[in-house]
Amino acid sequence: MANVIETQALTKQFKGFVAVSNVDLKIAEGSIHGLIGPNGAGKTTCFNLLTKFLEPSGGRIFHRGEDITGLKPAAIARRGVVRSFQISAVFPHLTVRDNLRAALQRQNGLAHQFWLSDGSLAVLDERARELIADVNLSEFQDTPAGELAYGRKRALEIATTLALDPEVLLLDEPMAGIGREELPRIIDLVRQVAKGRTVVMVEHNLSVVANLCDRVTVLQRGEILAEGSYAEVSADERVRTAYMGSEHAH
Amino acid sequence: MSILAQQSAATGELRSRLNLLTLAAGAVAALVAPFVIYPVFLMNVLCFALFASAFNLLIGFVGLLSFGHAAFFGAAAYVTAHAAKVWGLPTELAILTGALAAAALGLIVGFLAIRRQGIYFSMITLALAQMFYFICLEVPFTHGEDGIQGVPRGTFLGFVNLDNNLAFYFVVLAIVAAGHFAIWRIVHSPFGNILKAIRDNEPRAISLGYNSDSYKLRAFVLSAGLAGLAGGTNAIVFQLATLTGVQWQSSGEVILMTLLGGIGTLAGPPIGAAITIGLQTYLAAVDFPVTVLIGLIFVVCVLLFRRGVAGEILAYMRKRG
Ligand SMILES: Nc1ncnc2c1ncn2[C@@H]1O[C@H](COP(=O)(O)OP(=O)(O)OP(=O)(O)O)[C@@H](O)[C@H]1O
Ligand SMILES: [Mg+2]
């Protein structure tokens, strides 16, 4: 299986503090890849580097074998490598529909026209409606996104991300702040979304990781501690002591 | 930004009803006013209304606080005055040249400032505007402290004699209305939706593939050009372009007008401009320390009506359903 995303010796220092150190990631095409590790391990920083929201201090990033280390974040998104954020990211003063429109506009060449009426964006609404329905937000189309409950904001964020039809999805703790009863629905959604795509997800809930991920990379203090299937890494002695603790060793 | 949250939370229907109402009231007032009030005063109000609205395009719909917007207003005033007086361009072309010059200046200032976030952006715009002020002070064509005086009003499109204040008023009204239409169009356009998205959550907009700096820069240039349209028109009205137009106090004034009227509302800035210019003119006549009172009113407004006049009305209407 080819690797969609690959990094070589990816490193990030913050004023001498090494947050990500010599990380060689290999994300296989079509997989759901878990990125786990204790708080402060460097997971979000990894995402920020992969999407160029942060400039690496060293190392290279490849997308389909092409070096993308020098690209700008917007350009990486346009290549189909799209991220979500640890803290839910929606456009709070735009309605749910306008959030979706914003996501759909660029591919449809409707982003620069300051002389056209926004009525011209109505051509996007059919697709927007489908995506909104997919995440069960149909009744909130005209609601400003800022007024949605947290779980629904999460759902909206996933819908806007899907609107880009990304090739690679980087999800930073998509389940965080989701109520226990909503969890199965979101897990289901991620599984559906992963069809025909590659997903990398940061997740603290290990049963979710066990449930969803084909491969898992464990980070600790910026370094890769272990890699493999969930069964493999959870059996790894160092991982158990470093991260999971004995209570997780089932 | 909870102010914006409350405002955009108003249902679309209420908004459009209110917009129509405001528009109708504004149109009637604008048509009747010159027969009741001195037209030159009104033209001044109109020019500053456009200036404030152009400024509001940035602060209200892109989230950029420019602290040097007077540079564009003042630059256009100089260029327009020079074009009309020295080059002898027809008035409408002189104003257009001024607006384009302001847009070009906006491209330079924007290019240098837009990469900075928050207060740093504001500080760079202020610094560049100050630099521009000193350039205006030194270069010969602005005539230093005297300014460019005795600018001919000329005729508009070759047939409206602008020496007639009433006729000129309706020309200014048309220019300012066109400027406001442009702003309204920009805000409610595909481009405008992306601007608002960037204002709301820039990293998210970037992660959707939008190069936010380029959008902000284009908005900045548009805003500078529209501020220039106001400044150029104003120079023809008063037949004068001076350093007052480019000094930092003018940048502060336009911020005040916009805050007073209501940031992020389309009707707010013109209302704020009318109040401020009205007070200035009235207080100048009664020989009262203007800045003190305006400062006081400003403080009261910020404390009591944080949404600005238009914002408060909108919130009130919304509460009543
Ligand atoms: N912009 C920054 N400047 C300085 N230090 C930072 C910055 N961003 C992250 N760090 C530090 O880098 C380390 C890794 O942070 P990161 O956010 O990547 O962790 P994480 O694995 O995502 O943790 P969590 O599970 O809590 O989200 C932390 O110690 C953090 O304090
Ligand atoms: Mg994190």
Coordinates of C-alpha atoms and ligand atoms in Angstrom, one line a residue:
Chain A
M1 CA 0.0 0.0 0.0
A2 CA 1.3 3.4 -0.9
N3 CA 1.8 6.1 1.7
V4 CA -0.3 9.2 1.1
I5 CA 1.6 11.2 3.7
E6 CA 5.1 10.7 4.8
T7 CA 7.4 12.7 7.0
Q8 CA 11.2 12.5 7.4
A9 CA 12.8 13.6 10.6
L10 CA 10.0 16.2 11.2
T11 CA 11.1 18.4 14.1
K12 CA 9.6 21.5 15.8
Q13 CA 11.3 23.5 18.5
F14 CA 9.7 26.3 20.5
K15 CA 12.5 28.5 21.8
G16 CA 14.7 25.5 22.6
F17 CA 11.9 23.3 23.7
V18 CA 11.5 20.3 21.3
A19 CA 7.8 19.7 20.8
V20 CA 8.2 17.3 17.9
S21 CA 11.4 15.4 17.4
N22 CA 12.6 13.5 14.4
V23 CA 9.2 12.1 13.6
D24 CA 9.0 9.7 10.6
L25 CA 5.3 9.2 10.0
K26 CA 3.9 6.9 7.3
I27 CA 0.2 7.2 6.6
A28 CA -1.0 4.4 4.4
E29 CA -3.6 5.2 1.7
G30 CA -7.1 4.4 2.8
S31 CA -6.3 3.8 6.4
I32 CA -7.6 5.3 9.6
H33 CA -4.5 6.2 11.4
G34 CA -4.6 7.0 15.1
L35 CA -2.1 9.4 16.6
I36 CA -2.1 9.0 20.4
G37 CA -0.1 10.0 23.4
P38 CA -0.3 11.9 26.7
N39 CA -1.1 15.6 26.9
G40 CA 1.6 17.7 25.5
A41 CA 3.1 14.8 23.5
G42 CA 3.1 16.9 20.3
K43 CA 0.1 15.5 18.5
T44 CA -1.5 18.9 17.7
T45 CA 1.9 20.3 16.8
C46 CA 2.3 17.4 14.3
F47 CA -1.0 18.4 12.7
N48 CA 0.1 22.0 12.6
L49 CA 3.3 21.0 10.9
L50 CA 1.6 18.6 8.4
T51 CA -0.7 21.4 7.3
K52 CA 2.0 24.1 7.6
F53 CA 0.1 26.1 10.2
L54 CA 3.5 25.9 11.8
E55 CA 6.9 26.1 10.1
P56 CA 9.0 23.0 10.8
S57 CA 12.4 23.5 12.4
G58 CA 13.6 20.6 10.5
G59 CA 12.6 17.6 8.3
R60 CA 10.5 17.1 5.3
I61 CA 6.8 16.4 4.5
F62 CA 5.7 14.5 1.5
H63 CA 2.2 14.2 -0.1
R64 CA 2.1 11.3 -2.6
G65 CA 5.8 11.4 -2.8
E66 CA 5.9 15.1 -3.6
D67 CA 7.8 17.4 -1.2
I68 CA 5.2 19.8 0.2
T69 CA 7.4 21.2 3.0
G70 CA 7.6 24.6 1.4
L71 CA 3.9 25.1 0.7
K72 CA 1.5 27.5 2.4
P73 CA -1.3 26.2 4.6
A74 CA -4.0 27.2 2.1
A75 CA -2.1 25.5 -0.7
I76 CA -1.9 22.3 1.3
A77 CA -5.6 22.4 1.9
R78 CA -6.2 22.9 -1.8
R79 CA -4.2 19.7 -2.5
G80 CA -6.8 17.8 -0.5
V81 CA -5.0 17.5 2.9
V82 CA -7.5 19.1 5.2
R83 CA -7.5 19.4 9.0
S84 CA -10.0 20.0 11.7
F85 CA -9.2 21.7 14.9
Q86 CA -9.0 20.6 18.5
I87 CA -11.3 23.4 19.6
S88 CA -14.3 23.3 17.3
A89 CA -13.9 25.6 14.4
V90 CA -17.0 27.1 12.8
F91 CA -17.8 30.5 11.6
P92 CA -20.0 31.6 14.5
H93 CA -21.8 34.6 12.9
L94 CA -22.6 32.8 9.7
T95 CA -25.6 30.5 9.5
V96 CA -25.1 26.8 9.1
R97 CA -25.9 27.1 5.4
D98 CA -23.4 30.0 4.9
N99 CA -20.8 27.9 6.7
L100 CA -21.3 25.2 4.1
R101 CA -21.4 27.7 1.3
A102 CA -18.0 29.1 2.5
A103 CA -16.6 25.6 2.3
L104 CA -18.1 24.9 -1.2
Q105 CA -17.4 28.3 -2.8
R106 CA -13.8 27.9 -3.8
Q107 CA -14.1 24.6 -5.8
N108 CA -17.0 26.2 -7.6
G109 CA -15.1 29.3 -8.5
L110 CA -17.3 31.6 -6.5
A111 CA -15.0 33.1 -4.0
H112 CA -13.5 36.3 -5.6
Q113 CA -16.6 37.9 -7.0
F114 CA -17.2 41.0 -4.9
W115 CA -19.5 42.4 -7.6
L116 CA -22.0 39.6 -7.7
S117 CA -25.0 39.1 -5.4
D118 CA -24.6 36.4 -2.8
G119 CA -27.8 35.0 -4.4
S120 CA -25.4 33.5 -6.9
L121 CA -24.3 31.1 -4.1
A122 CA -27.7 29.4 -4.2
V123 CA -26.3 27.0 -6.8
L124 CA -24.3 25.5 -3.9
D125 CA -27.3 24.9 -1.7
E126 CA -28.3 21.5 -3.0
R127 CA -25.0 20.1 -2.1
A128 CA -25.0 22.1 1.2
R129 CA -28.3 20.6 2.1
E130 CA -27.1 17.1 1.5
L131 CA -24.0 17.6 3.7
I132 CA -26.1 19.2 6.4
A133 CA -28.5 16.3 6.3
D134 CA -25.6 13.8 6.6
V135 CA -24.7 15.3 9.9
N136 CA -28.3 15.7 11.1
L137 CA -28.4 19.4 11.1
S138 CA -31.2 20.0 8.6
E139 CA -33.4 21.8 11.1
F140 CA -30.6 24.3 11.9
Q141 CA -29.8 25.6 8.4
D142 CA -30.7 29.2 9.2
T143 CA -29.2 29.1 12.7
P144 CA -26.0 31.1 13.3
A145 CA -23.3 28.4 13.9
G146 CA -22.4 30.2 17.2
E147 CA -25.7 29.3 18.7
L148 CA -25.4 25.5 18.1
A149 CA -24.7 23.1 21.0
Y150 CA -21.1 21.9 21.2
G151 CA -21.8 18.5 19.6
R152 CA -23.6 20.1 16.7
K153 CA -20.7 22.5 16.1
R154 CA -18.5 19.4 15.9
A155 CA -20.9 17.9 13.4
L156 CA -21.0 21.1 11.4
E157 CA -17.2 21.2 11.3
I158 CA -17.2 17.7 9.9
A159 CA -19.7 18.6 7.3
T160 CA -17.7 21.7 6.1
T161 CA -14.6 19.6 6.0
L162 CA -16.4 17.0 3.9
A163 CA -17.6 19.7 1.6
L164 CA -14.0 19.9 0.4
D165 CA -14.1 16.2 -0.5
P166 CA -10.6 15.9 1.0
E167 CA -8.3 13.1 0.1
V168 CA -6.7 13.1 3.5
L169 CA -8.5 14.2 6.7
L170 CA -6.7 15.2 9.8
L171 CA -9.1 15.1 12.7
D172 CA -7.8 16.6 16.0
E173 CA -9.8 14.9 18.8
P174 CA -13.2 14.8 16.9
M175 CA -14.8 13.2 19.9
A176 CA -13.7 15.7 22.5
G177 CA -16.6 17.3 24.3
I178 CA -19.1 14.9 22.7
G179 CA -21.6 13.4 25.1
R180 CA -21.5 9.7 25.7
E181 CA -24.9 9.1 24.0
E182 CA -23.7 11.0 20.9
L183 CA -20.5 9.1 20.7
P184 CA -21.7 6.1 18.6
R185 CA -23.2 8.5 16.0
I186 CA -19.9 10.4 15.6
I187 CA -17.9 7.2 15.4
D188 CA -20.2 6.0 12.8
L189 CA -19.8 9.3 10.9
V190 CA -16.0 9.0 11.0
R191 CA -16.2 5.5 9.7
Q192 CA -18.5 6.5 6.8
V193 CA -16.3 9.5 6.1
A194 CA -13.2 7.3 6.0
K195 CA -14.6 5.3 3.0
G196 CA -12.4 6.1 0.0
R197 CA -10.3 8.5 2.1
T198 CA -7.3 8.5 4.4
V199 CA -8.0 9.7 8.0
V200 CA -5.5 10.6 10.6
M201 CA -7.0 11.2 14.0
V202 CA -5.8 12.3 17.3
E203 CA -7.9 10.7 20.0
H204 CA -7.7 10.3 23.7
N205 CA -10.5 7.8 24.1
L206 CA -8.8 4.5 23.6
S207 CA -11.9 2.5 23.0
V208 CA -12.6 4.7 20.1
V209 CA -9.1 4.2 18.8
A210 CA -9.4 0.4 19.2
N211 CA -12.7 0.6 17.5
L212 CA -11.7 2.7 14.5
C213 CA -8.0 2.7 13.8
D214 CA -6.2 0.4 11.5
R215 CA -2.8 1.7 12.6
V216 CA -1.7 3.6 15.7
T217 CA 1.3 5.8 16.3
V218 CA 2.2 6.6 19.9
L219 CA 3.9 9.9 20.6
Q220 CA 5.7 10.8 23.8
R221 CA 7.5 14.0 24.4
G222 CA 7.6 14.6 20.7
E223 CA 9.1 11.3 19.7
I224 CA 7.5 8.2 18.3
L225 CA 7.4 5.6 21.0
A226 CA 5.6 2.8 19.2
E227 CA 3.8 2.0 16.1
G228 CA 1.5 -0.8 14.8
S229 CA -2.0 -2.1 15.2
Y230 CA -3.9 -1.1 18.4
A231 CA -3.3 -4.6 19.7
E232 CA 0.4 -4.4 19.1
V233 CA 1.0 -1.0 20.6
S234 CA -1.3 -1.7 23.6
A235 CA 0.8 -4.8 24.3
D236 CA 4.0 -2.8 24.2
E237 CA 5.5 -2.6 27.6
R238 CA 6.9 0.9 27.2
V239 CA 3.6 2.2 25.9
R240 CA 1.8 0.7 28.9
T241 CA 4.1 2.3 31.4
A242 CA 4.5 5.6 29.5
Y243 CA 0.9 6.3 28.5
M244 CA -1.8 3.8 29.0
G245 CA -1.1 2.9 32.6
S246 CA -2.0 -0.5 34.0
E247 CA -5.7 0.1 34.1
H248 CA -5.9 0.2 30.2
A249 CA -4.0 -3.1 29.8
H250 CA -6.9 -5.4 29.0
Chain B
M1 CA -17.3 39.9 19.6
S2 CA -20.6 39.0 21.4
I3 CA -21.9 42.3 19.9
L4 CA -21.6 40.8 16.4
A5 CA -23.1 37.6 17.6
Q6 CA -26.2 39.3 18.8
Q7 CA -26.5 41.3 15.6
S8 CA -26.2 38.5 13.2
A9 CA -28.5 36.5 15.3
A10 CA -31.3 38.7 14.1
T11 CA -33.3 36.7 11.7
G12 CA -32.8 37.4 8.0
E13 CA -36.3 38.5 7.6
L14 CA -36.1 41.1 10.4
R15 CA -32.9 42.4 9.0
S16 CA -34.2 42.9 5.5
R17 CA -37.4 44.5 6.8
L18 CA -35.3 46.9 8.9
N19 CA -32.9 47.5 6.0
L20 CA -35.7 48.5 3.7
L21 CA -37.2 50.8 6.4
T22 CA -33.9 52.4 7.0
L23 CA -33.2 52.8 3.4
A24 CA -36.6 54.4 2.7
A25 CA -36.3 56.8 5.7
G26 CA -32.7 57.6 4.6
A27 CA -33.8 58.3 1.0
V28 CA -36.6 60.6 2.0
A29 CA -34.5 62.5 4.5
A30 CA -31.7 62.9 1.9
L31 CA -34.1 64.3 -0.7
V32 CA -35.8 66.7 1.6
A33 CA -32.8 67.8 3.7
P34 CA -31.0 70.3 1.3
F35 CA -34.2 72.4 1.3
V36 CA -34.1 72.7 5.0
I37 CA -30.4 72.5 6.0
Y38 CA -27.4 74.2 4.5
P39 CA -26.3 71.9 1.6
V40 CA -22.5 72.3 2.1
F41 CA -22.9 71.0 5.7
L42 CA -24.9 68.1 4.3
M43 CA -22.3 67.3 1.6
N44 CA -19.7 67.2 4.4
V45 CA -21.9 64.7 6.3
L46 CA -22.4 62.6 3.2
C47 CA -18.7 62.4 2.5
F48 CA -17.9 61.4 6.0
A49 CA -20.7 58.9 5.9
L50 CA -19.0 57.2 3.0
F51 CA -15.6 57.5 4.7
A52 CA -17.0 55.8 7.8
S53 CA -18.8 53.1 5.8
A54 CA -15.6 52.3 3.9
F55 CA -13.7 52.0 7.2
N56 CA -16.5 49.8 8.6
L57 CA -16.1 47.5 5.6
L58 CA -12.8 46.5 7.2
I59 CA -13.5 46.6 11.0
G60 CA -17.0 45.2 10.7
F61 CA -16.8 42.7 8.0
V62 CA -13.1 41.6 7.9
G63 CA -12.2 42.4 11.5
L64 CA -9.3 44.7 10.7
L65 CA -8.9 47.8 12.7
S66 CA -7.1 50.3 10.5
F67 CA -5.7 53.2 12.5
G68 CA -4.5 55.1 9.4
H69 CA -7.5 55.4 7.2
A70 CA -7.2 59.2 7.0
A71 CA -4.2 58.6 4.7
F72 CA -6.6 57.4 2.0
F73 CA -9.2 60.1 2.5
G74 CA -6.5 62.8 2.6
A75 CA -4.4 61.4 -0.3
A76 CA -7.4 61.3 -2.5
A77 CA -8.3 64.9 -1.5
Y78 CA -4.8 66.1 -2.6
V79 CA -4.8 64.1 -5.8
T80 CA -8.3 65.2 -6.8
A81 CA -7.6 68.8 -5.9
H82 CA -4.3 68.7 -7.9
A83 CA -6.0 67.0 -10.9
A84 CA -8.8 69.5 -11.0
K85 CA -6.7 72.6 -10.4
V86 CA -3.4 71.9 -12.1
W87 CA -4.2 69.3 -14.7
G88 CA -7.6 70.8 -15.4
L89 CA -9.3 67.4 -15.4
P90 CA -13.1 67.4 -15.5
T91 CA -14.4 67.1 -11.9
E92 CA -15.7 63.5 -12.2
L93 CA -12.4 62.4 -13.6
A94 CA -10.5 64.3 -10.9
I95 CA -12.5 62.5 -8.2
L96 CA -12.0 59.1 -9.9
T97 CA -8.2 59.8 -10.1
G98 CA -8.2 60.6 -6.4
A99 CA -10.0 57.4 -5.5
L100 CA -7.7 55.3 -7.7
A101 CA -4.7 56.9 -6.1
A102 CA -6.1 56.1 -2.6
A103 CA -6.6 52.5 -3.8
A104 CA -3.0 52.3 -5.0
L105 CA -1.8 53.7 -1.6
G106 CA -4.1 51.1 0.0
L107 CA -2.3 48.4 -1.9
I108 CA 1.1 49.5 -0.5
V109 CA -0.1 50.0 3.1
G110 CA -2.2 46.9 3.0
F111 CA 0.7 44.8 1.6
L112 CA 2.9 45.9 4.4
A113 CA 0.4 45.6 7.2
I114 CA -1.9 42.7 6.4
R115 CA 0.5 40.0 7.5
R116 CA 0.4 41.3 11.0
Q117 CA -2.4 40.3 13.4
G118 CA -4.5 42.4 15.8
I119 CA -3.0 45.4 17.4
Y120 CA 0.2 45.1 15.3
F121 CA -1.8 45.5 12.2
S122 CA -3.4 48.7 13.6
M123 CA 0.0 50.0 14.7
I124 CA 1.6 49.5 11.3
T125 CA -1.3 51.3 9.6
L126 CA -0.9 54.1 12.0
A127 CA 2.9 54.3 11.5
L128 CA 2.5 54.2 7.7
A129 CA -0.2 56.9 7.8
Q130 CA 2.1 59.1 9.9
M131 CA 4.9 58.6 7.4
F132 CA 2.5 59.6 4.7
Y133 CA 1.5 62.7 6.7
F134 CA 5.2 63.8 6.8
I135 CA 5.5 63.2 3.1
C136 CA 2.5 65.4 2.5
L137 CA 4.1 68.0 4.7
E138 CA 7.3 68.0 2.6
V139 CA 6.4 67.5 -1.0
P140 CA 5.8 70.7 -3.0
F141 CA 2.6 69.8 -4.7
T142 CA 0.6 69.7 -1.5
H143 CA 1.7 73.3 -0.6
G144 CA 2.6 72.4 3.0
E145 CA 0.5 74.2 5.6
D146 CA -1.5 76.1 3.1
G147 CA -2.8 73.1 1.2
I148 CA -4.2 73.2 -2.3
Q149 CA -6.7 76.1 -2.3
G150 CA -9.1 77.4 -4.8
V151 CA -9.9 74.2 -6.4
P152 CA -12.5 74.8 -9.2
R153 CA -15.7 72.9 -8.7
G154 CA -16.3 72.8 -12.4
T155 CA -19.2 70.9 -14.0
F156 CA -20.3 67.4 -13.4
L157 CA -20.3 65.2 -16.6
G158 CA -20.1 68.5 -18.5
F159 CA -23.6 69.7 -17.7
V160 CA -24.3 70.1 -14.0
N161 CA -22.9 73.4 -12.7
L162 CA -21.4 72.5 -9.4
D163 CA -21.1 76.1 -8.2
N164 CA -24.8 75.7 -7.5
N165 CA -24.8 74.1 -4.0
L166 CA -28.1 72.5 -4.4
A167 CA -27.2 70.9 -7.7
F168 CA -23.9 69.8 -6.2
Y169 CA -25.6 68.3 -3.2
F170 CA -27.5 65.9 -5.5
V171 CA -24.4 64.9 -7.3
V172 CA -22.6 64.2 -4.0
L173 CA -25.7 62.3 -2.9
A174 CA -25.5 60.1 -6.1
I175 CA -21.7 59.5 -5.6
V176 CA -22.2 58.6 -1.9
A177 CA -25.2 56.4 -2.7
A178 CA -23.1 54.6 -5.3
G179 CA -20.3 54.1 -2.9
H180 CA -22.7 52.7 -0.3
F181 CA -24.2 50.4 -2.9
A182 CA -20.7 49.1 -3.7
I183 CA -20.1 48.4 0.0
W184 CA -23.5 46.7 0.4
R185 CA -22.7 44.6 -2.7
I186 CA -19.3 43.6 -1.4
V187 CA -20.6 42.6 1.9
H188 CA -23.4 40.5 0.3
S189 CA -21.3 38.8 -2.3
P190 CA -19.5 35.5 -2.7
F191 CA -16.3 37.4 -1.8
G192 CA -18.1 39.0 1.2
N193 CA -19.1 35.6 2.6
I194 CA -15.4 34.6 2.6
L195 CA -14.5 37.9 4.3
K196 CA -16.9 37.2 7.0
A197 CA -15.6 33.7 7.4
I198 CA -12.1 35.0 7.8
R199 CA -13.3 37.6 10.3
D200 CA -15.0 34.8 12.3
N201 CA -12.2 32.3 12.3
E202 CA -9.2 32.9 10.2
P203 CA -7.4 29.6 10.7
R204 CA -10.5 27.7 9.8
A205 CA -10.9 29.7 6.6
I206 CA -7.2 28.9 5.7
S207 CA -7.8 25.3 6.4
L208 CA -10.6 25.4 3.8
G209 CA -8.0 26.5 1.3
Y210 CA -8.5 30.3 1.3
N211 CA -5.4 32.4 1.3
S212 CA -6.7 34.8 3.9
D213 CA -4.0 37.4 3.4
S214 CA -5.0 37.9 -0.2
Y215 CA -8.7 38.3 0.6
K216 CA -7.8 40.8 3.4
L217 CA -5.6 42.7 1.0
R218 CA -8.3 43.0 -1.6
A219 CA -10.8 44.2 1.0
F220 CA -8.2 46.7 2.2
V221 CA -7.7 48.1 -1.3
L222 CA -11.5 48.3 -1.9
S223 CA -11.9 50.1 1.4
A224 CA -9.1 52.5 0.7
G225 CA -10.5 53.3 -2.7
L226 CA -13.9 54.0 -1.3
A227 CA -12.4 56.2 1.5
G228 CA -10.7 58.0 -1.4
L229 CA -13.9 58.5 -3.2
A230 CA -15.2 60.2 -0.1
G231 CA -12.0 62.3 0.3
G232 CA -11.8 63.4 -3.3
T233 CA -15.5 64.5 -3.3
N234 CA -14.9 66.3 -0.1
A235 CA -12.0 68.3 -1.6
I236 CA -14.2 69.5 -4.5
V237 CA -17.0 70.5 -2.1
F238 CA -14.7 72.7 0.0
Q239 CA -12.4 73.5 -3.0
L240 CA -9.6 72.6 -0.7
A241 CA -7.2 69.9 0.3
T242 CA -5.1 70.3 3.5
L243 CA -3.1 68.4 6.0
T244 CA -6.2 68.1 8.2
G245 CA -7.3 65.3 5.9
V246 CA -4.2 63.1 6.4
Q247 CA -3.5 63.8 10.1
W248 CA -4.0 61.0 12.6
Q249 CA -6.9 62.8 14.3
S250 CA -9.0 62.2 11.2
S251 CA -8.2 58.5 11.5
G252 CA -9.4 58.7 15.0
E253 CA -12.6 60.5 14.0
V254 CA -13.6 57.9 11.6
I255 CA -13.2 55.2 14.2
L256 CA -15.3 57.2 16.6
M257 CA -18.1 57.7 14.0
T258 CA -18.2 54.0 13.2
L259 CA -18.3 53.0 16.9
L260 CA -20.9 55.6 17.6
G261 CA -23.2 54.4 14.8
G262 CA -22.6 50.7 15.2
I263 CA -19.7 48.5 14.0
G264 CA -20.7 45.9 11.5
T265 CA -24.1 47.4 10.6
L266 CA -24.6 49.1 7.3
A267 CA -26.7 52.0 8.6
G268 CA -24.5 52.7 11.6
P269 CA -21.5 54.5 10.1
P270 CA -23.6 57.1 8.3
I271 CA -25.6 57.7 11.5
G272 CA -22.4 58.1 13.5
A273 CA -20.9 60.5 10.8
A274 CA -24.1 62.7 10.9
I275 CA -24.0 62.9 14.7
T276 CA -20.2 63.7 14.9
I277 CA -20.2 66.2 12.1
G278 CA -23.4 67.8 13.4
L279 CA -21.9 68.2 16.8
Q280 CA -18.7 69.6 15.5
T281 CA -20.4 72.1 13.3
Y282 CA -22.9 73.2 16.0
L283 CA -20.3 73.4 18.8
A284 CA -17.8 75.3 16.6
A285 CA -20.5 77.9 16.2
V286 CA -21.2 78.3 20.0
D287 CA -17.5 78.4 20.7
F288 CA -17.3 75.4 23.0
P289 CA -14.2 73.1 23.4
V290 CA -15.4 70.6 20.8
T291 CA -13.0 67.8 21.4
V292 CA -13.8 67.7 25.1
L293 CA -17.6 67.3 24.6
I294 CA -17.2 64.8 21.7
G295 CA -14.8 62.8 23.9
L296 CA -17.4 62.9 26.7
I297 CA -20.3 61.8 24.4
F298 CA -18.1 59.1 23.1
V299 CA -17.4 57.7 26.6
V300 CA -21.1 57.8 27.4
C301 CA -22.0 56.0 24.2
V302 CA -19.4 53.4 24.7
L303 CA -20.6 52.8 28.2
L304 CA -24.3 52.9 27.6
F305 CA -24.8 51.9 23.9
R306 CA -22.0 49.5 23.2
R307 CA -23.6 48.3 20.0
G308 CA -23.8 51.8 18.6
V309 CA -27.0 53.6 17.6
A310 CA -27.9 51.2 14.7
G311 CA -26.8 48.2 16.7
E312 CA -29.0 49.2 19.7
I313 CA -32.0 49.7 17.5
L314 CA -31.5 46.4 15.8
A315 CA -31.2 44.7 19.2
Y316 CA -34.3 46.4 20.4
M317 CA -36.3 45.4 17.3
R318 CA -35.1 41.9 17.8
K319 CA -36.2 41.7 21.4
R320 CA -39.7 42.8 20.4
G321 CA -39.7 40.1 17.7
Ligands
LIG1 N1 3.0 27.8 19.9 C1 3.6 27.1 20.9 N2 4.6 27.8 21.6 C2 5.3 27.2 22.6 N3 5.1 25.9 22.9 C3 4.1 25.2 22.3 C4 3.3 25.8 21.3 N4 2.4 24.9 20.8 C5 2.6 23.8 21.6 N5 3.6 24.0 22.5 C6 4.1 23.0 23.4 O1 4.4 21.8 22.7 C7 4.1 20.7 23.4 C8 3.2 19.8 22.5 O2 1.9 20.5 22.4 P1 0.7 19.9 21.6 O3 -0.4 20.8 21.6 O4 1.2 19.4 20.3 O5 0.3 18.6 22.4 P2 -0.8 17.6 22.2 O6 -0.2 16.2 22.1 O7 -1.7 18.0 21.1 O8 -1.5 17.6 23.6 P3 -3.1 17.6 24.0 O9 -3.4 16.1 24.1 O10 -3.1 18.2 25.3 O11 -3.9 18.3 23.0 C9 3.4 21.1 24.7 O12 4.3 21.1 25.7 C10 3.0 22.6 24.4 O13 3.1 23.3 25.6
MG2 MG -3.7 18.6 21.0

